[in-house]
XYZ file of C-alpha atoms in Angstrom:
99
model
C 14.293 0.919 14.643
C 15.845 0.930 10.849
C 13.208 1.243 7.928
C 14.042 0.022 4.927
C 12.096 1.774 1.516
C 11.754 0.349 -1.998
C 11.510 2.458 -4.852
C 7.754 2.846 -5.905
C 7.009 1.351 -9.544
C 3.657 2.016 -11.830
C 0.947 0.211 -11.468
C 2.077 -2.626 -14.540
C 5.597 -2.759 -13.204
C 4.270 -2.827 -8.564
C 2.029 -5.743 -10.015
C 4.999 -7.368 -11.121
C 7.454 -6.725 -8.138
C 4.290 -7.994 -5.482
C 4.414 -10.851 -7.399
C 7.970 -12.069 -7.439
C 9.438 -10.419 -4.152
C 9.108 -12.435 -1.215
C 7.954 -10.928 2.108
C 10.584 -12.132 4.682
C 8.891 -13.795 7.614
C 11.316 -11.814 10.190
C 10.375 -8.751 8.689
C 7.490 -5.951 9.258
C 6.000 -5.856 5.940
C 2.744 -3.474 4.178
C 2.496 -2.515 0.937
C 1.400 1.565 0.105
C -0.246 2.094 -2.883
C -1.710 4.877 -4.288
C -5.627 4.428 -4.864
C -5.339 6.337 -8.233
C -2.898 4.838 -10.540
C -1.765 6.074 -13.745
C -1.229 2.776 -15.600
C -2.789 -1.024 -14.725
C -5.049 -1.591 -11.806
C -6.267 0.881 -9.509
C -5.271 0.865 -5.933
C -7.781 -1.373 -4.496
C -7.713 -3.715 -7.068
C -4.152 -3.995 -7.049
C -4.678 -4.426 -3.253
C -7.099 -7.093 -4.034
C -4.148 -9.037 -5.731
C -1.285 -8.215 -3.396
C -3.328 -10.226 -0.723
C -4.389 -12.623 -3.230
C -0.300 -13.123 -2.477
C 0.276 -12.062 0.676
C -2.979 -12.453 2.606
C -1.544 -11.225 6.433
C 0.476 -8.028 5.377
C -1.396 -5.187 6.095
C -2.127 -2.941 2.660
C -1.853 1.405 3.050
C -3.941 3.122 1.370
C -2.839 7.007 -0.072
C -4.596 9.669 -2.375
C -4.938 13.002 -3.458
C -8.421 11.964 -4.544
C -10.418 11.439 -1.083
C -13.679 10.612 -2.653
C -12.198 8.136 -5.443
C -13.015 4.309 -4.439
C -13.631 5.808 -0.518
C -16.649 3.164 -0.599
C -13.575 0.296 -1.479
C -10.961 1.291 1.450
C -10.041 -0.259 4.561
C -11.280 1.946 7.465
C -7.948 3.510 9.495
C -5.911 2.229 6.227
C -5.885 5.527 4.245
C -3.326 8.892 4.115
C -5.137 11.996 2.241
C -1.975 13.978 0.074
C -0.695 16.231 0.939
C 1.017 14.504 4.183
C 3.862 14.735 5.795
C 7.104 13.130 7.260
C 5.471 12.665 10.504
C 1.655 11.597 9.575
C 3.089 9.544 6.867
C 5.491 6.955 9.572
C 2.613 7.422 12.450
C -0.076 6.015 9.622
C 2.679 3.274 8.752
C 3.352 2.788 12.375
C -0.967 2.483 13.002
C -1.259 0.235 9.592
C 1.906 -1.984 11.134
C 0.722 -2.946 14.685
C -3.004 -3.233 13.517
C -1.338 -6.125 11.689
């Protein structure tokens, strides 16, 4: 099946987007986020804010800094950088199927 991908935004803008963009009931959504963000909240904090608005939508974390914030990440929802397209596809499928 085809997937639609939205362009990523910096941390502060990402928070505004996730607050104002509804998730459609007939699509299988997930929220990808980097663990370490340049501005605004870090990935785990952004995920907490996101879950307050969209409690049923899973979050996929990714980072090249595997040690940072590791205790805040959910098991099975972390993709270390660098990764290939097939690794990303497999992880997205896993995250969505577990939701």
